């Protein structure tokens, strides 16, 4: 059983939109904060966004703020990333990951991001 | 440009030990004990090696250890093995605004 399985990637034109999904299994999804991290081809890791266990608080990198939106459906144990106004520089492999550990009040408790899904590739090109 | 600075590459021989540094500022590495390290083999997802500066998840070899001094964190790998060849990334909590930052990654060669 794969704990985290991303989907929804593909080829999209600049200015377009995509919604990524991450299906979680094997743990109590509703008890954990979840995050998206991306990796451009041949480049390093970039944190994108984190959402608290109940979706009450979200955090996003400046590079995607106002364009990307993280959300979750605990009844479906699924994490989402809505990506709008896509740019060429958003081309990357997008990973879903469990963590970091946060209190129910949204305070950072522990820095782990584990496990990670296998990623879904987003290509922004005309 | 990554928020945390790592050497682009390091190398060592089988059986030796190496250290990878990760330099940030008082707003991230130096300000919190929330540094993590990840190992990524080509074509694979990252794997958590160290969290909260020094803690090792169950299942991770005790050949991997973490430390921090001031604004610089370090990952030490002892008893180098050929399958340790991979990219290594550090990350740190950076406050409620920036939240999480990563280093640019270090490629380890075991020669």
PDB file of C-alpha atoms in Angstrom:
ATOM      1  CA  UNK A   1       0.000   0.000   0.000  1.00  0.00           C
ATOM      2  CA  UNK A   2       1.368   3.388  -1.042  1.00  0.00           C
ATOM      3  CA  UNK A   3       0.808   5.923   1.743  1.00  0.00           C
ATOM      4  CA  UNK A   4       0.674   8.958  -0.557  1.00  0.00           C
ATOM      5  CA  UNK A   5      -0.302   8.912  -4.228  1.00  0.00           C
ATOM      6  CA  UNK A   6      -0.281  12.111  -6.252  1.00  0.00           C
ATOM      7  CA  UNK A   7      -2.230  12.671  -9.467  1.00  0.00           C
ATOM      8  CA  UNK A   8      -3.412  15.470 -11.715  1.00  0.00           C
ATOM      9  CA  UNK A   9      -0.161  16.583 -13.296  1.00  0.00           C
ATOM     10  CA  UNK A  10       0.237  17.180 -17.001  1.00  0.00           C
ATOM     11  CA  UNK A  11       1.001  19.703 -19.731  1.00  0.00           C
ATOM     12  CA  UNK A  12      -0.666  23.083 -19.397  1.00  0.00           C
ATOM     13  CA  UNK A  13      -0.255  26.381 -21.209  1.00  0.00           C
ATOM     14  CA  UNK A  14       1.073  29.470 -19.438  1.00  0.00           C
ATOM     15  CA  UNK A  15      -1.758  31.177 -17.630  1.00  0.00           C
ATOM     16  CA  UNK A  16      -3.676  27.926 -17.281  1.00  0.00           C
ATOM     17  CA  UNK A  17      -4.828  25.993 -14.229  1.00  0.00           C
ATOM     18  CA  UNK A  18      -4.416  22.514 -12.783  1.00  0.00           C
ATOM     19  CA  UNK A  19      -5.575  20.786  -9.631  1.00  0.00           C
ATOM     20  CA  UNK A  20      -3.295  18.211  -8.064  1.00  0.00           C
ATOM     21  CA  UNK A  21      -4.600  15.538  -5.738  1.00  0.00           C
ATOM     22  CA  UNK A  22      -2.843  13.375  -3.177  1.00  0.00           C
ATOM     23  CA  UNK A  23      -4.669  10.308  -1.910  1.00  0.00           C
ATOM     24  CA  UNK A  24      -3.492   9.250   1.535  1.00  0.00           C
ATOM     25  CA  UNK A  25      -3.791   5.835   3.146  1.00  0.00           C
ATOM     26  CA  UNK A  26      -2.385   3.833   6.030  1.00  0.00           C
ATOM     27  CA  UNK A  27      -2.555   6.568   8.662  1.00  0.00           C
ATOM     28  CA  UNK A  28      -5.154   8.804  10.309  1.00  0.00           C
ATOM     29  CA  UNK A  29      -5.100  11.560   7.709  1.00  0.00           C
ATOM     30  CA  UNK A  30      -7.191  13.972   9.760  1.00  0.00           C
ATOM     31  CA  UNK A  31      -4.605  14.035  12.565  1.00  0.00           C
ATOM     32  CA  UNK A  32      -1.731  15.425  10.529  1.00  0.00           C
ATOM     33  CA  UNK A  33      -0.642  18.579   8.764  1.00  0.00           C
ATOM     34  CA  UNK A  34       0.221  17.997   5.103  1.00  0.00           C
ATOM     35  CA  UNK A  35       2.525  19.770   2.675  1.00  0.00           C
ATOM     36  CA  UNK A  36       3.423  20.157  -0.987  1.00  0.00           C
ATOM     37  CA  UNK A  37       7.060  20.398  -2.086  1.00  0.00           C
ATOM     38  CA  UNK A  38       8.221  20.751  -5.685  1.00  0.00           C
ATOM     39  CA  UNK A  39      11.403  20.053  -7.601  1.00  0.00           C
ATOM     40  CA  UNK A  40      12.136  21.670 -10.944  1.00  0.00           C
ATOM     41  CA  UNK A  41      14.022  19.459 -13.431  1.00  0.00           C
ATOM     42  CA  UNK A  42      17.614  19.056 -12.271  1.00  0.00           C
ATOM     43  CA  UNK A  43      17.069  21.456  -9.377  1.00  0.00           C
ATOM     44  CA  UNK A  44      16.616  21.293  -5.623  1.00  0.00           C
ATOM     45  CA  UNK A  45      13.580  21.015  -3.388  1.00  0.00           C
ATOM     46  CA  UNK A  46      11.269  23.966  -2.836  1.00  0.00           C
ATOM     47  CA  UNK A  47       8.600  24.027  -0.135  1.00  0.00           C
ATOM     48  CA  UNK A  48       5.299  25.240  -1.580  1.00  0.00           C
ATOM     49  CA  UNK A  49       2.532  25.016   0.976  1.00  0.00           C
ATOM     50  CA  UNK A  50       1.361  23.453   4.257  1.00  0.00           C
ATOM     51  CA  UNK A  51      -2.122  22.971   5.679  1.00  0.00           C
ATOM     52  CA  UNK A  52      -3.019  22.164   9.288  1.00  0.00           C
ATOM     53  CA  UNK A  53      -4.866  18.986  10.249  1.00  0.00           C
ATOM     54  CA  UNK A  54      -8.348  20.468   9.898  1.00  0.00           C
ATOM     55  CA  UNK A  55      -7.599  22.871   7.073  1.00  0.00           C
ATOM     56  CA  UNK A  56      -8.032  25.814   9.381  1.00  0.00           C
ATOM     57  CA  UNK A  57      -4.647  27.387   8.629  1.00  0.00           C
ATOM     58  CA  UNK A  58      -2.516  27.348   5.508  1.00  0.00           C
ATOM     59  CA  UNK A  59       0.970  28.582   4.741  1.00  0.00           C
ATOM     60  CA  UNK A  60       2.382  29.232   1.270  1.00  0.00           C
ATOM     61  CA  UNK A  61       5.680  30.264  -0.266  1.00  0.00           C
ATOM     62  CA  UNK A  62       5.898  33.787  -1.653  1.00  0.00           C
ATOM     63  CA  UNK A  63       6.566  32.312  -5.116  1.00  0.00           C
ATOM     64  CA  UNK A  64       3.046  30.862  -5.293  1.00  0.00           C
ATOM     65  CA  UNK A  65       1.080  33.064  -2.920  1.00  0.00           C
ATOM     66  CA  UNK A  66      -2.082  34.327  -4.557  1.00  0.00           C
ATOM     67  CA  UNK A  67      -1.852  31.753  -7.368  1.00  0.00           C
ATOM     68  CA  UNK A  68      -1.786  28.364  -5.614  1.00  0.00           C
ATOM     69  CA  UNK A  69      -4.202  27.187  -2.936  1.00  0.00           C
ATOM     70  CA  UNK A  70      -3.802  24.143  -0.690  1.00  0.00           C
ATOM     71  CA  UNK A  71      -6.852  22.373   0.703  1.00  0.00           C
ATOM     72  CA  UNK A  72      -7.912  19.013   2.058  1.00  0.00           C
ATOM     73  CA  UNK A  73     -10.941  16.771   2.376  1.00  0.00           C
ATOM     74  CA  UNK A  74     -10.518  14.654   5.498  1.00  0.00           C
ATOM     75  CA  UNK A  75     -13.594  12.584   4.648  1.00  0.00           C
ATOM     76  CA  UNK A  76     -11.847  11.523   1.443  1.00  0.00           C
ATOM     77  CA  UNK A  77      -8.332  11.466   2.979  1.00  0.00           C
ATOM     78  CA  UNK A  78      -7.185  13.617   0.091  1.00  0.00           C
ATOM     79  CA  UNK A  79      -4.935  16.665  -0.166  1.00  0.00           C
ATOM     80  CA  UNK A  80      -5.265  19.142  -3.014  1.00  0.00           C
ATOM     81  CA  UNK A  81      -3.243  21.873  -4.676  1.00  0.00           C
ATOM     82  CA  UNK A  82      -5.163  24.245  -6.922  1.00  0.00           C
ATOM     83  CA  UNK A  83      -2.722  25.962  -9.251  1.00  0.00           C
ATOM     84  CA  UNK A  84      -3.827  29.025 -11.226  1.00  0.00           C
ATOM     85  CA  UNK A  85      -2.000  31.511 -13.453  1.00  0.00           C
ATOM     86  CA  UNK A  86       0.683  28.937 -14.139  1.00  0.00           C
ATOM     87  CA  UNK A  87       4.078  30.081 -15.377  1.00  0.00           C
ATOM     88  CA  UNK A  88       6.943  28.300 -17.099  1.00  0.00           C
ATOM     89  CA  UNK A  89       8.909  28.446 -13.853  1.00  0.00           C
ATOM     90  CA  UNK A  90       6.229  26.333 -12.145  1.00  0.00           C
ATOM     91  CA  UNK A  91       7.348  23.362 -14.239  1.00  0.00           C
ATOM     92  CA  UNK A  92       8.366  20.753 -11.679  1.00  0.00           C
ATOM     93  CA  UNK A  93       7.695  17.430 -10.037  1.00  0.00           C
ATOM     94  CA  UNK A  94       5.208  18.092  -7.254  1.00  0.00           C
ATOM     95  CA  UNK A  95       5.494  15.957  -4.125  1.00  0.00           C
ATOM     96  CA  UNK A  96       2.873  15.460  -1.446  1.00  0.00           C
ATOM     97  CA  UNK A  97       4.272  14.810   2.020  1.00  0.00           C
ATOM     98  CA  UNK A  98       2.951  14.231   5.512  1.00  0.00           C
ATOM     99  CA  UNK A  99       4.001  16.789   8.085  1.00  0.00           C
ATOM    100  CA  UNK A 100       5.431  18.835   9.626  1.00  0.00           C
ATOM    101  CA  UNK A 101       4.109  18.101  13.090  1.00  0.00           C
ATOM    102  CA  UNK A 102       1.937  20.925  14.318  1.00  0.00           C
ATOM    103  CA  UNK A 103      -0.356  21.437  17.261  1.00  0.00           C
ATOM    104  CA  UNK A 104      -4.065  21.594  16.661  1.00  0.00           C
ATOM    105  CA  UNK A 105      -3.633  25.319  17.227  1.00  0.00           C
ATOM    106  CA  UNK A 106      -1.247  25.575  14.270  1.00  0.00           C
ATOM    107  CA  UNK A 107       2.051  25.877  16.132  1.00  0.00           C
ATOM    108  CA  UNK A 108       5.154  24.204  14.718  1.00  0.00           C
ATOM    109  CA  UNK A 109       6.197  21.228  16.871  1.00  0.00           C
ATOM    110  CA  UNK A 110       8.565  19.103  14.813  1.00  0.00           C
ATOM    111  CA  UNK A 111      10.210  19.486  11.430  1.00  0.00           C
ATOM    112  CA  UNK A 112       9.765  16.077   9.847  1.00  0.00           C
ATOM    113  CA  UNK A 113       8.262  15.644   6.393  1.00  0.00           C
ATOM    114  CA  UNK A 114       7.656  11.913   6.011  1.00  0.00           C
ATOM    115  CA  UNK A 115       6.676   9.992   3.993  1.00  0.00           C
ATOM    116  CA  UNK A 116       6.733  11.490   0.514  1.00  0.00           C
ATOM    117  CA  UNK A 117       4.720  10.438  -2.492  1.00  0.00           C
ATOM    118  CA  UNK A 118       6.369   9.641  -5.819  1.00  0.00           C
ATOM    119  CA  UNK A 119       5.367  12.987  -7.282  1.00  0.00           C
ATOM    120  CA  UNK A 120       3.315  14.194 -10.225  1.00  0.00           C
ATOM    121  CA  UNK A 121       4.910  16.145 -13.077  1.00  0.00           C
ATOM    122  CA  UNK A 122       3.558  19.540 -14.078  1.00  0.00           C
ATOM    123  CA  UNK A 123       4.840  21.038 -17.325  1.00  0.00           C
ATOM    124  CA  UNK A 124       3.921  24.606 -18.205  1.00  0.00           C
ATOM    125  CA  UNK A 125       4.632  25.288 -21.858  1.00  0.00           C
ATOM    126  CA  UNK A 126       2.974  26.623 -24.974  1.00  0.00           C
TER     127      UNK A 126
ATOM    128  CA  UNK B   1      18.862  30.997  -4.937  1.00  0.00           C
ATOM    129  CA  UNK B   2      18.126  28.730  -1.987  1.00  0.00           C
ATOM    130  CA  UNK B   3      17.585  30.175   1.473  1.00  0.00           C
ATOM    131  CA  UNK B   4      20.029  27.717   3.077  1.00  0.00           C
ATOM    132  CA  UNK B   5      23.565  27.259   1.743  1.00  0.00           C
ATOM    133  CA  UNK B   6      25.020  23.811   1.172  1.00  0.00           C
ATOM    134  CA  UNK B   7      28.188  22.770  -0.678  1.00  0.00           C
ATOM    135  CA  UNK B   8      27.359  21.628  -4.191  1.00  0.00           C
ATOM    136  CA  UNK B   9      29.299  18.393  -3.790  1.00  0.00           C
ATOM    137  CA  UNK B  10      31.313  16.336  -1.343  1.00  0.00           C
ATOM    138  CA  UNK B  11      33.132  13.061  -1.756  1.00  0.00           C
ATOM    139  CA  UNK B  12      34.610  10.313   0.332  1.00  0.00           C
ATOM    140  CA  UNK B  13      35.885   6.761   0.189  1.00  0.00           C
ATOM    141  CA  UNK B  14      34.041   3.687   1.416  1.00  0.00           C
ATOM    142  CA  UNK B  15      34.390   3.341   5.171  1.00  0.00           C
ATOM    143  CA  UNK B  16      35.306   6.990   5.728  1.00  0.00           C
ATOM    144  CA  UNK B  17      33.080   9.718   7.174  1.00  0.00           C
ATOM    145  CA  UNK B  18      31.982  12.999   5.669  1.00  0.00           C
ATOM    146  CA  UNK B  19      30.129  16.073   6.866  1.00  0.00           C
ATOM    147  CA  UNK B  20      27.722  18.227   4.889  1.00  0.00           C
ATOM    148  CA  UNK B  21      27.111  21.747   6.146  1.00  0.00           C
ATOM    149  CA  UNK B  22      23.939  23.801   5.914  1.00  0.00           C
ATOM    150  CA  UNK B  23      24.259  27.511   6.654  1.00  0.00           C
ATOM    151  CA  UNK B  24      21.312  29.765   7.294  1.00  0.00           C
ATOM    152  CA  UNK B  25      20.600  32.731   9.511  1.00  0.00           C
ATOM    153  CA  UNK B  26      19.228  33.482  12.959  1.00  0.00           C
ATOM    154  CA  UNK B  27      15.785  33.568  11.313  1.00  0.00           C
ATOM    155  CA  UNK B  28      15.879  29.894  10.427  1.00  0.00           C
ATOM    156  CA  UNK B  29      18.679  27.441  11.346  1.00  0.00           C
ATOM    157  CA  UNK B  30      20.026  29.546  14.187  1.00  0.00           C
ATOM    158  CA  UNK B  31      16.652  30.491  15.592  1.00  0.00           C
ATOM    159  CA  UNK B  32      14.972  27.109  15.911  1.00  0.00           C
ATOM    160  CA  UNK B  33      15.863  23.484  16.558  1.00  0.00           C
ATOM    161  CA  UNK B  34      13.817  22.435  13.553  1.00  0.00           C
ATOM    162  CA  UNK B  35      16.429  21.349  11.012  1.00  0.00           C
ATOM    163  CA  UNK B  36      15.793  18.262   8.893  1.00  0.00           C
ATOM    164  CA  UNK B  37      17.902  16.340   6.427  1.00  0.00           C
ATOM    165  CA  UNK B  38      16.691  14.337   3.416  1.00  0.00           C
ATOM    166  CA  UNK B  39      18.383  11.832   1.122  1.00  0.00           C
ATOM    167  CA  UNK B  40      17.332  11.587  -2.516  1.00  0.00           C
ATOM    168  CA  UNK B  41      18.562   8.945  -4.916  1.00  0.00           C
ATOM    169  CA  UNK B  42      18.170   9.664  -8.667  1.00  0.00           C
ATOM    170  CA  UNK B  43      14.594   9.259  -9.807  1.00  0.00           C
ATOM    171  CA  UNK B  44      13.343   8.643  -6.271  1.00  0.00           C
ATOM    172  CA  UNK B  45      11.383  10.658  -3.745  1.00  0.00           C
ATOM    173  CA  UNK B  46      13.269  12.256  -0.847  1.00  0.00           C
ATOM    174  CA  UNK B  47      13.659  10.220   2.323  1.00  0.00           C
ATOM    175  CA  UNK B  48      13.785  11.696   5.819  1.00  0.00           C
ATOM    176  CA  UNK B  49      17.114  11.045   7.560  1.00  0.00           C
ATOM    177  CA  UNK B  50      17.222  13.508  10.468  1.00  0.00           C
ATOM    178  CA  UNK B  51      14.665  15.836  12.029  1.00  0.00           C
ATOM    179  CA  UNK B  52      14.745  18.396  14.817  1.00  0.00           C
ATOM    180  CA  UNK B  53      18.524  18.723  14.307  1.00  0.00           C
ATOM    181  CA  UNK B  54      19.577  15.411  15.857  1.00  0.00           C
ATOM    182  CA  UNK B  55      16.645  12.959  15.849  1.00  0.00           C
ATOM    183  CA  UNK B  56      16.688   9.899  13.652  1.00  0.00           C
ATOM    184  CA  UNK B  57      13.452   8.229  12.485  1.00  0.00           C
ATOM    185  CA  UNK B  58      13.128   4.533  13.159  1.00  0.00           C
ATOM    186  CA  UNK B  59      14.717   2.518  10.400  1.00  0.00           C
ATOM    187  CA  UNK B  60      17.390   5.089   9.563  1.00  0.00           C
ATOM    188  CA  UNK B  61      20.925   3.853  10.140  1.00  0.00           C
ATOM    189  CA  UNK B  62      22.867   5.296  13.082  1.00  0.00           C
ATOM    190  CA  UNK B  63      25.630   6.038  10.559  1.00  0.00           C
ATOM    191  CA  UNK B  64      23.656   9.243   9.931  1.00  0.00           C
ATOM    192  CA  UNK B  65      23.807  11.964  12.577  1.00  0.00           C
ATOM    193  CA  UNK B  66      22.926  15.631  12.802  1.00  0.00           C
ATOM    194  CA  UNK B  67      24.200  18.602  14.763  1.00  0.00           C
ATOM    195  CA  UNK B  68      24.006  22.380  14.859  1.00  0.00           C
ATOM    196  CA  UNK B  69      26.196  25.244  15.934  1.00  0.00           C
ATOM    197  CA  UNK B  70      24.906  28.769  15.603  1.00  0.00           C
ATOM    198  CA  UNK B  71      23.499  29.320  12.139  1.00  0.00           C
ATOM    199  CA  UNK B  72      25.080  26.190  10.657  1.00  0.00           C
ATOM    200  CA  UNK B  73      23.693  22.664  10.808  1.00  0.00           C
ATOM    201  CA  UNK B  74      25.649  19.584   9.790  1.00  0.00           C
ATOM    202  CA  UNK B  75      24.918  16.064   8.616  1.00  0.00           C
ATOM    203  CA  UNK B  76      27.613  13.490   9.281  1.00  0.00           C
ATOM    204  CA  UNK B  77      27.688  10.142   7.520  1.00  0.00           C
ATOM    205  CA  UNK B  78      30.106   7.585   8.939  1.00  0.00           C
ATOM    206  CA  UNK B  79      31.215   4.282   7.458  1.00  0.00           C
ATOM    207  CA  UNK B  80      30.487   5.496   3.934  1.00  0.00           C
ATOM    208  CA  UNK B  81      28.889   2.981   1.607  1.00  0.00           C
ATOM    209  CA  UNK B  82      28.475   3.122  -2.158  1.00  0.00           C
ATOM    210  CA  UNK B  83      24.711   3.262  -1.774  1.00  0.00           C
ATOM    211  CA  UNK B  84      25.081   6.489   0.192  1.00  0.00           C
ATOM    212  CA  UNK B  85      25.723   8.168  -3.160  1.00  0.00           C
ATOM    213  CA  UNK B  86      22.774  10.534  -3.458  1.00  0.00           C
ATOM    214  CA  UNK B  87      21.696  14.143  -3.128  1.00  0.00           C
ATOM    215  CA  UNK B  88      21.252  15.454   0.403  1.00  0.00           C
ATOM    216  CA  UNK B  89      19.033  18.386   1.344  1.00  0.00           C
ATOM    217  CA  UNK B  90      18.683  20.296   4.582  1.00  0.00           C
ATOM    218  CA  UNK B  91      15.597  22.231   5.569  1.00  0.00           C
ATOM    219  CA  UNK B  92      14.604  24.454   8.449  1.00  0.00           C
ATOM    220  CA  UNK B  93      11.542  26.065   9.945  1.00  0.00           C
ATOM    221  CA  UNK B  94      11.731  29.782   9.253  1.00  0.00           C
ATOM    222  CA  UNK B  95       8.938  31.337  11.237  1.00  0.00           C
ATOM    223  CA  UNK B  96       5.279  31.709  10.434  1.00  0.00           C
ATOM    224  CA  UNK B  97       5.881  33.918   7.393  1.00  0.00           C
ATOM    225  CA  UNK B  98       8.371  31.977   5.282  1.00  0.00           C
ATOM    226  CA  UNK B  99       7.600  28.756   7.157  1.00  0.00           C
ATOM    227  CA  UNK B 100       9.944  26.146   5.628  1.00  0.00           C
ATOM    228  CA  UNK B 101      13.144  26.685   3.638  1.00  0.00           C
ATOM    229  CA  UNK B 102      15.431  24.185   1.920  1.00  0.00           C
ATOM    230  CA  UNK B 103      19.087  24.166   1.051  1.00  0.00           C
ATOM    231  CA  UNK B 104      20.213  23.832  -2.549  1.00  0.00           C
ATOM    232  CA  UNK B 105      21.330  20.238  -2.074  1.00  0.00           C
ATOM    233  CA  UNK B 106      24.678  18.464  -1.925  1.00  0.00           C
ATOM    234  CA  UNK B 107      25.703  15.646  -4.228  1.00  0.00           C
ATOM    235  CA  UNK B 108      27.677  12.976  -2.395  1.00  0.00           C
ATOM    236  CA  UNK B 109      30.118  10.852  -4.372  1.00  0.00           C
ATOM    237  CA  UNK B 110      31.555   7.718  -2.797  1.00  0.00           C
ATOM    238  CA  UNK B 111      34.701   7.028  -4.750  1.00  0.00           C
TER     239      UNK B 111
END
